[in-house]
Tab-separated table of C-alpha atoms in Angstrom:
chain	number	residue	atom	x	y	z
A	802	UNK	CA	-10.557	-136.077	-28.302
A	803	UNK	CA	-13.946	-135.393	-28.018
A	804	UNK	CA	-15.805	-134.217	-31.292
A	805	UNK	CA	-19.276	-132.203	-31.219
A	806	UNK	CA	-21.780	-131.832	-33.772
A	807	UNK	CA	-24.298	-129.063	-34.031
A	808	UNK	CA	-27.215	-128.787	-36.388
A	809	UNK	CA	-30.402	-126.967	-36.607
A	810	UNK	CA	-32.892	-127.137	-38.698
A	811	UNK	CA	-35.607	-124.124	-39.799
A	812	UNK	CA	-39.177	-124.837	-37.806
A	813	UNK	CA	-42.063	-126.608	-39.946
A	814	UNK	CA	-45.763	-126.960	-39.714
A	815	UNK	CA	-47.312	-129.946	-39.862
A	816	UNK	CA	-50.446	-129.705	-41.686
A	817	UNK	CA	-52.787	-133.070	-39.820
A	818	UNK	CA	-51.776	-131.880	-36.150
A	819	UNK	CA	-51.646	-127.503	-36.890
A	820	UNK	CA	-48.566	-126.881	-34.871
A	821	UNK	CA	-45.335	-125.759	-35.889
A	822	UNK	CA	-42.255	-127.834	-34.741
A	823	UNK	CA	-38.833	-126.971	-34.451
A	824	UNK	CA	-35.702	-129.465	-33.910
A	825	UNK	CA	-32.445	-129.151	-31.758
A	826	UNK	CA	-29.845	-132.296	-32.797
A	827	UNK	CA	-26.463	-132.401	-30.841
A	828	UNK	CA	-23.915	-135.754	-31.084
A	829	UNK	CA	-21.053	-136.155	-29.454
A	830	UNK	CA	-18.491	-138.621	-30.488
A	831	UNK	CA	-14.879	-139.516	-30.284
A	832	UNK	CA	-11.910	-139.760	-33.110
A	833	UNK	CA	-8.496	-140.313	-32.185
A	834	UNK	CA	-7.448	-137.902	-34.776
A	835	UNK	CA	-9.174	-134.839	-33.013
A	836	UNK	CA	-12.138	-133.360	-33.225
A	837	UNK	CA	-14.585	-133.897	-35.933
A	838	UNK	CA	-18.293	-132.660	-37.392
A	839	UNK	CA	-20.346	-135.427	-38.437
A	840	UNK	CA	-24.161	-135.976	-39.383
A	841	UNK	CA	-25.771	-136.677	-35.800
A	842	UNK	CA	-27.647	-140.557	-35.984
A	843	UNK	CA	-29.467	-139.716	-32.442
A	844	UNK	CA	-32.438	-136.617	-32.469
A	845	UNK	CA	-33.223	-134.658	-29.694
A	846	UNK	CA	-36.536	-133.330	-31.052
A	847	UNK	CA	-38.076	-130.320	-29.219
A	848	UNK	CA	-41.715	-129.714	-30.037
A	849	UNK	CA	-42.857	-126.288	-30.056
A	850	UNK	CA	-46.817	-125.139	-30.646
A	851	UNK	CA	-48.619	-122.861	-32.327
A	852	UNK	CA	-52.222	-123.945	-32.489
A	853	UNK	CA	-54.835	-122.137	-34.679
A	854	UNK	CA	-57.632	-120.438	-32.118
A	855	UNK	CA	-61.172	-121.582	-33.489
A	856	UNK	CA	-63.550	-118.617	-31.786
A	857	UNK	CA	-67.430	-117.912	-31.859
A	858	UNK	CA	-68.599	-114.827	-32.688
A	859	UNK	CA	-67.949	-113.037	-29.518
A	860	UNK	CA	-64.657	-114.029	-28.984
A	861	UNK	CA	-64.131	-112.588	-32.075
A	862	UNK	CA	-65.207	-108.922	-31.537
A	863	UNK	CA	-62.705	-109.438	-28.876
A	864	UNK	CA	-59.901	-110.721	-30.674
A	865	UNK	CA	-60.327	-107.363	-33.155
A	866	UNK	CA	-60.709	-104.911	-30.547
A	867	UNK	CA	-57.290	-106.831	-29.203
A	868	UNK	CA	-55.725	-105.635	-32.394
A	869	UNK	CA	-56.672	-108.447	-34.803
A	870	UNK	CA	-56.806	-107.927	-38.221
A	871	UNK	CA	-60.347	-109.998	-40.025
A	872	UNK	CA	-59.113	-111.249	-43.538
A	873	UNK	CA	-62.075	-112.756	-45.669
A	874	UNK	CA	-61.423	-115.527	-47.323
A	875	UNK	CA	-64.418	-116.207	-49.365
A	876	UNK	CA	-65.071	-115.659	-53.222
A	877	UNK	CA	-65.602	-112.216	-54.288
A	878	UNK	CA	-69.360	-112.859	-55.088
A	879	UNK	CA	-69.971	-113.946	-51.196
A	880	UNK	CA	-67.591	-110.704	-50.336
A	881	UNK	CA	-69.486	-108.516	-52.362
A	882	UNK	CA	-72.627	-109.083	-50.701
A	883	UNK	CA	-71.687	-109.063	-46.969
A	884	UNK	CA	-68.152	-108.343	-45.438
A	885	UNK	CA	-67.265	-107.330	-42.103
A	886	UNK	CA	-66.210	-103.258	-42.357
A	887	UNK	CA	-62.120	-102.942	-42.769
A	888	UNK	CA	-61.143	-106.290	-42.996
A	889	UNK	CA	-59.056	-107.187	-45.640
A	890	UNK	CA	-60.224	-109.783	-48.937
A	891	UNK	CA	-57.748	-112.258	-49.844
A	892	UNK	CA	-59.906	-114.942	-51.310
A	893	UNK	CA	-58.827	-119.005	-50.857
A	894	UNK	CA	-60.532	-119.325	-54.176
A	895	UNK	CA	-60.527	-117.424	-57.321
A	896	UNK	CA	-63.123	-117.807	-60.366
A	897	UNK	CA	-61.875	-120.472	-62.909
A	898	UNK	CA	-61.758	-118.450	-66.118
A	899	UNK	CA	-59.556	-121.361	-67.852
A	900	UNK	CA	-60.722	-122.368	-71.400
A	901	UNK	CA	-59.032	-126.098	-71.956
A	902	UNK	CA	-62.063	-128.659	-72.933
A	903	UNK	CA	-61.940	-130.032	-69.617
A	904	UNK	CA	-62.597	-126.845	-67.631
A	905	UNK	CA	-65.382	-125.783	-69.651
A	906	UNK	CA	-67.535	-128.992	-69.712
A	907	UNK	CA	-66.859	-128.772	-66.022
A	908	UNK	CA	-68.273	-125.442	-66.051
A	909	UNK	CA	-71.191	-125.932	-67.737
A	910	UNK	CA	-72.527	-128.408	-65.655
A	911	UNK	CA	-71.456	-126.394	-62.589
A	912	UNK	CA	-73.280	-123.000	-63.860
A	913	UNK	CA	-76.412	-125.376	-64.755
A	914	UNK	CA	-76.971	-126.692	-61.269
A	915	UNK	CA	-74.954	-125.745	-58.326
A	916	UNK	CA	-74.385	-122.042	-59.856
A	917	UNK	CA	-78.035	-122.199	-61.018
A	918	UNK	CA	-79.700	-122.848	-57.884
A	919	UNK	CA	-76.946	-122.198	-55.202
A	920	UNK	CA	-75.254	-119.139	-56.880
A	921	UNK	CA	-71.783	-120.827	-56.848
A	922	UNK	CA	-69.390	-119.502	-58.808
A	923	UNK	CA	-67.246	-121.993	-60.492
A	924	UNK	CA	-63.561	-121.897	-58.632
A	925	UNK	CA	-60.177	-123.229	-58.402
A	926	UNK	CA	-57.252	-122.250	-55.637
A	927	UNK	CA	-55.934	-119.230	-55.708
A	928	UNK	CA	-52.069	-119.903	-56.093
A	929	UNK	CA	-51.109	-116.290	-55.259
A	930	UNK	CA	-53.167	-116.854	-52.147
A	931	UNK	CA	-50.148	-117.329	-49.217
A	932	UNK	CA	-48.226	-114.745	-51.334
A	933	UNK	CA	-50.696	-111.706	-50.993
A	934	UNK	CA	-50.827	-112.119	-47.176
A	935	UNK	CA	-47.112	-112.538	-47.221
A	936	UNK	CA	-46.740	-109.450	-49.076
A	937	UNK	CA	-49.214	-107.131	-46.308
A	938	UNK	CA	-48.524	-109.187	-43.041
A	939	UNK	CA	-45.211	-109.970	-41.497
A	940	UNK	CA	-45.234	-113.985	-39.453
A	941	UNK	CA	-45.925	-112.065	-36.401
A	942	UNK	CA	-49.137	-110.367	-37.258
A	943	UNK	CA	-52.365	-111.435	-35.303
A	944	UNK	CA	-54.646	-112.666	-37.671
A	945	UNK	CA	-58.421	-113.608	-37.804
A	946	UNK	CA	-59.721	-115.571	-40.702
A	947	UNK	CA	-63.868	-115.658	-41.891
A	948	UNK	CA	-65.342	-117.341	-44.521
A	949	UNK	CA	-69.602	-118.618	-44.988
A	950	UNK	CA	-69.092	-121.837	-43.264
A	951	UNK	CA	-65.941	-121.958	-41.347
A	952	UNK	CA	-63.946	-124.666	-43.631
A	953	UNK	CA	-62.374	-122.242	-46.161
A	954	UNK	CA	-60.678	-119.921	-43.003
A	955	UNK	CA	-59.772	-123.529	-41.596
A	956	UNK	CA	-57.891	-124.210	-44.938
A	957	UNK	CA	-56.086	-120.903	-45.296
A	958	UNK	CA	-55.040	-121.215	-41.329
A	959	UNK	CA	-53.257	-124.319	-42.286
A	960	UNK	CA	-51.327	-122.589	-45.409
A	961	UNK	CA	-50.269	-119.704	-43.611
A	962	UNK	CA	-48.820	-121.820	-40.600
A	963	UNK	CA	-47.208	-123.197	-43.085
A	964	UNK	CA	-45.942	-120.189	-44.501
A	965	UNK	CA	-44.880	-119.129	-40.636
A	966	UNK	CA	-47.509	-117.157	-39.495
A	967	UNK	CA	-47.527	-117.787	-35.919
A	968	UNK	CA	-50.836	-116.229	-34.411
A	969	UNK	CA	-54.419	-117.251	-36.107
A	970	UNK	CA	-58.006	-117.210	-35.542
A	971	UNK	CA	-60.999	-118.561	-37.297
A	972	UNK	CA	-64.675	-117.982	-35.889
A	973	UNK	CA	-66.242	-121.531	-35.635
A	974	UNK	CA	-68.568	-122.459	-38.314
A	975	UNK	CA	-68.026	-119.327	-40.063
A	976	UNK	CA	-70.359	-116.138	-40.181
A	977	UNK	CA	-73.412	-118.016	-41.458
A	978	UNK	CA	-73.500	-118.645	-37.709
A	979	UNK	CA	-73.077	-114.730	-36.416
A	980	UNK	CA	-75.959	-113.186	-35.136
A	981	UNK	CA	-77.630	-109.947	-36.917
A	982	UNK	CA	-76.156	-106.785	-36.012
A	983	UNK	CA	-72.546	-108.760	-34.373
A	984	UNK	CA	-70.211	-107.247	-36.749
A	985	UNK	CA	-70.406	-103.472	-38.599
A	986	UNK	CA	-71.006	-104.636	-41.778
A	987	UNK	CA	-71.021	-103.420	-45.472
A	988	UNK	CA	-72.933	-104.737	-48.432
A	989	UNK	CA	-76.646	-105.282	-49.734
A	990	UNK	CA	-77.531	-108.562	-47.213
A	991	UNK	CA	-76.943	-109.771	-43.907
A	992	UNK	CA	-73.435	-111.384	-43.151
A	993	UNK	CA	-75.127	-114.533	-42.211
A	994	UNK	CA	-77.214	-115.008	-45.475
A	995	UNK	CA	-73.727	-113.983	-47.953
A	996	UNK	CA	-73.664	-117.091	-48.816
A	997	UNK	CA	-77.367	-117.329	-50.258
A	998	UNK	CA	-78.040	-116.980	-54.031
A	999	UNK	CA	-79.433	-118.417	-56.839
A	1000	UNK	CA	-82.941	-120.158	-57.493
A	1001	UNK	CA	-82.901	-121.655	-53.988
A	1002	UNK	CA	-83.077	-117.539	-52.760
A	1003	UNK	CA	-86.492	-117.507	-54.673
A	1004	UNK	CA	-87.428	-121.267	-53.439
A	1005	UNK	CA	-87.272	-120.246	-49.892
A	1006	UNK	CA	-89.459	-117.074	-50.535
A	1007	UNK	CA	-91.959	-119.168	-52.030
A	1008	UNK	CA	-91.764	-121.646	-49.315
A	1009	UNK	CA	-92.503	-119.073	-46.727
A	1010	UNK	CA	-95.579	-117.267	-48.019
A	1011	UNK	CA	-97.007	-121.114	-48.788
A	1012	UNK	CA	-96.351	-121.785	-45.227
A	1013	UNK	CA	-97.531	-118.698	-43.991
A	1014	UNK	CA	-100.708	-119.266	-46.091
A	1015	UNK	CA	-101.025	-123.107	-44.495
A	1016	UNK	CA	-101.205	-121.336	-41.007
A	1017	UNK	CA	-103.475	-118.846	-41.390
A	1018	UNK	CA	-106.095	-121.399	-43.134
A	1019	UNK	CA	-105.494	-123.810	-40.017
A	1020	UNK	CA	-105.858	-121.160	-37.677
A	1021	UNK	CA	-108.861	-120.088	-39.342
A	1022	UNK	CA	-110.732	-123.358	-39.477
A	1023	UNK	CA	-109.444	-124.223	-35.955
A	1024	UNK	CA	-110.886	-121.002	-34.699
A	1025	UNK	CA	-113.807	-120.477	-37.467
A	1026	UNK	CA	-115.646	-124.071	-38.372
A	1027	UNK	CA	-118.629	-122.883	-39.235
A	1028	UNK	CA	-117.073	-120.035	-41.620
A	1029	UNK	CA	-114.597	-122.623	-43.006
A	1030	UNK	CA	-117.248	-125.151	-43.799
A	1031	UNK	CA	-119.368	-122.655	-45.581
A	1032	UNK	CA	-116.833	-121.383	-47.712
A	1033	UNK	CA	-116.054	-124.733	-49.056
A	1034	UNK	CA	-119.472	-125.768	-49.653
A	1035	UNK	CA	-119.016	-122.771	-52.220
A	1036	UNK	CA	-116.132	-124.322	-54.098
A	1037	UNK	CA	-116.835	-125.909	-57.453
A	1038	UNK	CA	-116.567	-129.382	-57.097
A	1039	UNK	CA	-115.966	-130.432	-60.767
């Protein structure tokens, strides 16, 4: 008598190659008693894929006028001062509130140099992250996922295939990359300069009126000798 053996098992993502994988296992084998169901020893693996789609900015506007849905993955301060219109926020990363000793040394240096000069907030993961879209998308929902720099929207791609969401988009190196004007935007800045805060803000102002002051004295003794020379004959020497 010939026995059969059947087994399935539920698809998987695997998180280093970012395609989801199902398996089919069948056995056959033979028992003079009659037919039997045993575990199967040889695999029959059937590899199915489901590749995140890494976009530019165009591509994007596509994908959305396609029927994609943008969800922002960034911290709420980044969020708050540039977001694409009607896209949804579901940050990656939450502000770290915790008080144990450890946290708040950790803190403190954080808020006195990267949140000082960079405007970082101090974060951990958000561990309700893969539940909130679960709980407004079904698997099947097209998705297209923007952050500053493109490595947060990377991140959350790779827990939501995991989760079983089968169709996802992230615009390539994020929207510090977009071009003014690409996106109908809401908030007090630019989408590509959300990610900009702190001293460094004020460092880069400074920087370009010094700069623009270097040029216009270059351009003045390049064009003006004579004038130029004069005028610093009339500086005090000391």
């Amino acid at each position: 008598m010939a026995g059969i053996a059947f087994g399935t098992c539920c698809s998987t993502i695997s998180s280093t190659s970012n395609f989801r994988t199902s398996w089919l296992k069948l056995e056959t084998s033979t028992h003079r008693g009659g037919t039997i169901l045993k575990k199967p020893n040889n695999v029959r693996t059937l590899a199915i894929r489901a590749e995140v789609n890494f976009v530019s900015a165009d591509e994007a506007k596509e994908l959305i006028a396609e029927g994609y849905t943008v969800i922002d993955v960034r911290d709420k301060s980044q969020y708050d001062r540039a977001h694409i219109k009607s896209c949804y926020h579901v940050p990656l990363f939450i502000e770290n509130q915790d008080n144990d000793i450890g946290t708040i040394v950790k803190r403190t240096v954080h808020n006195n140099f990267s949140g000082l000069f960079f405007g970082l907030p101090f974060t951990k993961p958000n561990p309700e992250f893969v539940q909130s879209v679960k709980g407004q998308f079904s698997p099947q929902s097209k998705l297209l996922l923007v952050c500053q720099e493109g490595l947060r929207s990377a991140a959350a791609a790779s827990r939501l295939e995991q989760a079983g969401f089968q169709d996802i988009a992230c615009i390539t190196s994020g929207l510090q990359k977009v071009k003014p004007g690409a996106f109908d935007a809401v908030g007090s800045t630019e989408l590509q300069d959300a990610g900009k805060a702190g001293l460094i803000t004020v460092q880069g102002k400074i920087s370009a009126v010094l700069g623009t002051v270097l040029v216009c004295a270059y351009l003045f003794i390049t064009f003006f000798p004579d004038q130029a020379e004069k005028l610093l004959q009339l500086a005090p020497t000391g």
